[in-house]
């Protein structure tokens, strides 16, 4: 494999796979079920810490990834339960608080390495190409799963909750149960992404999972088109490669992402997916003689 | 015979304001009951107590013998309470037929994980088209709610409530905002549903249509039940006329 693509491309693709997994995990909660989260990096972090602690303690990598999903989903369920009564802006603020709470708690825990974080996380032993393949496969599986969810009756019920949760109740939808399911699935997948991230970089600290990360991943969902699996995938690929292609963007990352989010909200609230659908529609109309 | 819906001594107050003050009434199996009263009489509060949006401070509400106390709205709906709200609230991102089909799939949406393994929507979409036809808007099945006039949206909402196979259909001012031709047509549709055996409780301001289609009326005013009985008898009572039409109107009519 190293003969076909270089080390640099492999690490880039590895990061892309992890980022797409992470972005799609938020898309399940925010895009499909309509529950905004400004603290999604906390679950990414919870998974990263859980997996790193376990592999350092000698637990096999595969088991550690599963545990990362379980830990993140368990925290996600608790946060979800606590957030059931809040909506929209208040949910945004609550989840933002959860993000800060995560950082605050982790910084104070000596067992988690405090502000220094955890270093010398063991290599999963898959080789660079193998690990890249795993991360890309993870992104692919989550994308397929997301598409499946959208087509299932769970996705249908999610649509109704995202649209108008009071009305969802009067067609018999157990709104709290569905929201909790979205939180548990989305945060669990974020935990897997976090576990992959920790073993990719080998060293993690609380600031890797801060507010900026939460905003970045939300930007990917918004720019891609809230709810659109392929739109969010494209946005996550683009936004995770941009800083590598144009070094200067890295210095102005927040500015660029903020600007992009603003442009999307102002000019194409449906994101890339909306732009594409709009373009198709115009094309179709242009072809039809009126 | 026990009633399908039993409302007993329901009392709701918001702080010091008593909105519903010990109201009791029954809806018998198969009847078309009108629940009427002037603005602010407590009708909508009573409806919200029945649907579970607000919790009464005292009293009980039973549906088919089952106490609804403490049950969330979605459970009440699943026990057989079909609802159409005063303000139309279609899912704006779904077409009319998708709105109705979601409700028709209530057996599949009972629990999230069970819903995750259900894929087929065709039977529910077919059922939804039947129901849209039943309420007279089959031709609009594939339109988005944003493109539909209020009269049609109200019909879509009735179809959506019917899709839940309700034991009781609770309609909150379905005729409000419609012109008299639309109102009469929808009232006829409601009557037809009732003739087919569906029990209907109609909360309504349009007195003319209520008098025309309801088999029995319950009148509330100031949070209390003022009268109940056959429409003509009830509306003949002086206290009802006074409360409902207002003193001045009655004087003018006299």
Short mmCIF file of C-alpha atoms in Angstrom, two decimals, chain A residues 145 147-157 159-161 163-178 181 185, chain B residues 73-74 77-78 83 85 89-94 98 101-103 105 108-113 115-121 124 160 164:
data_model
loop_
_atom_site.label_atom_id
_atom_site.label_comp_id
_atom_site.label_asym_id
_atom_site.label_seq_id
_atom_site.Cartn_x
_atom_site.Cartn_y
_atom_site.Cartn_z
CA UNK A 145 -25.93 3.07 8.88
CA UNK A 147 -28.69 6.11 5.35
CA UNK A 148 -30.39 3.02 6.76
CA UNK A 149 -31.70 4.94 9.79
CA UNK A 150 -33.11 7.63 7.52
CA UNK A 151 -35.08 5.04 5.57
CA UNK A 152 -36.33 3.17 8.62
CA UNK A 153 -39.36 4.05 10.71
CA UNK A 154 -36.97 5.36 13.33
CA UNK A 155 -35.84 7.94 10.78
CA UNK A 156 -39.47 8.72 9.94
CA UNK A 157 -40.18 9.39 13.62
CA UNK A 159 -38.19 13.56 10.95
CA UNK A 160 -41.39 14.31 12.82
CA UNK A 161 -39.53 15.27 16.02
CA UNK A 163 -40.14 19.08 12.40
CA UNK A 164 -42.45 19.66 15.40
CA UNK A 165 -42.12 17.59 18.53
CA UNK A 166 -45.48 18.62 20.03
CA UNK A 167 -47.25 17.35 16.95
CA UNK A 168 -45.11 14.20 16.99
CA UNK A 169 -46.64 13.43 20.39
CA UNK A 170 -50.18 13.60 19.05
CA UNK A 171 -49.39 11.00 16.40
CA UNK A 172 -48.27 8.71 19.21
CA UNK A 173 -44.50 9.23 19.02
CA UNK A 174 -42.71 8.73 22.33
CA UNK A 175 -40.58 11.83 21.85
CA UNK A 176 -38.28 11.40 24.89
CA UNK A 177 -37.49 7.78 23.97
CA UNK A 178 -36.56 8.72 20.40
CA UNK A 181 -32.06 6.83 21.20
CA UNK A 185 -26.43 6.22 19.06
CA UNK B 73 -49.88 12.52 25.46
CA UNK B 74 -48.40 9.83 23.22
CA UNK B 77 -53.07 8.70 21.77
CA UNK B 78 -52.08 5.05 21.69
CA UNK B 83 -56.58 14.55 18.20
CA UNK B 85 -55.72 20.72 17.28
CA UNK B 89 -49.80 21.82 12.86
CA UNK B 90 -48.85 19.66 9.89
CA UNK B 91 -45.29 18.40 9.62
CA UNK B 92 -44.21 21.02 7.10
CA UNK B 93 -41.30 18.98 5.74
CA UNK B 94 -43.58 16.07 4.80
CA UNK B 98 -46.47 11.31 4.54
CA UNK B 101 -48.76 7.65 6.87
CA UNK B 102 -46.54 8.42 9.87
CA UNK B 103 -49.62 8.28 12.09
CA UNK B 105 -47.57 3.48 11.23
CA UNK B 108 -44.19 0.48 14.01
CA UNK B 109 -43.23 3.62 15.92
CA UNK B 110 -44.06 2.32 19.40
CA UNK B 111 -40.44 1.93 20.46
CA UNK B 112 -37.33 3.42 18.81
CA UNK B 113 -35.34 0.21 18.46
CA UNK B 115 -38.80 1.18 14.60
CA UNK B 116 -35.17 0.87 13.53
CA UNK B 117 -35.77 -2.58 12.04
CA UNK B 118 -38.95 -1.57 10.21
CA UNK B 119 -38.42 -0.37 6.65
CA UNK B 120 -41.59 -0.82 4.61
CA UNK B 121 -43.77 2.26 4.29
CA UNK B 124 -49.09 2.89 5.56
CA UNK B 160 -53.95 12.00 10.37
CA UNK B 164 -54.34 6.18 14.55
#
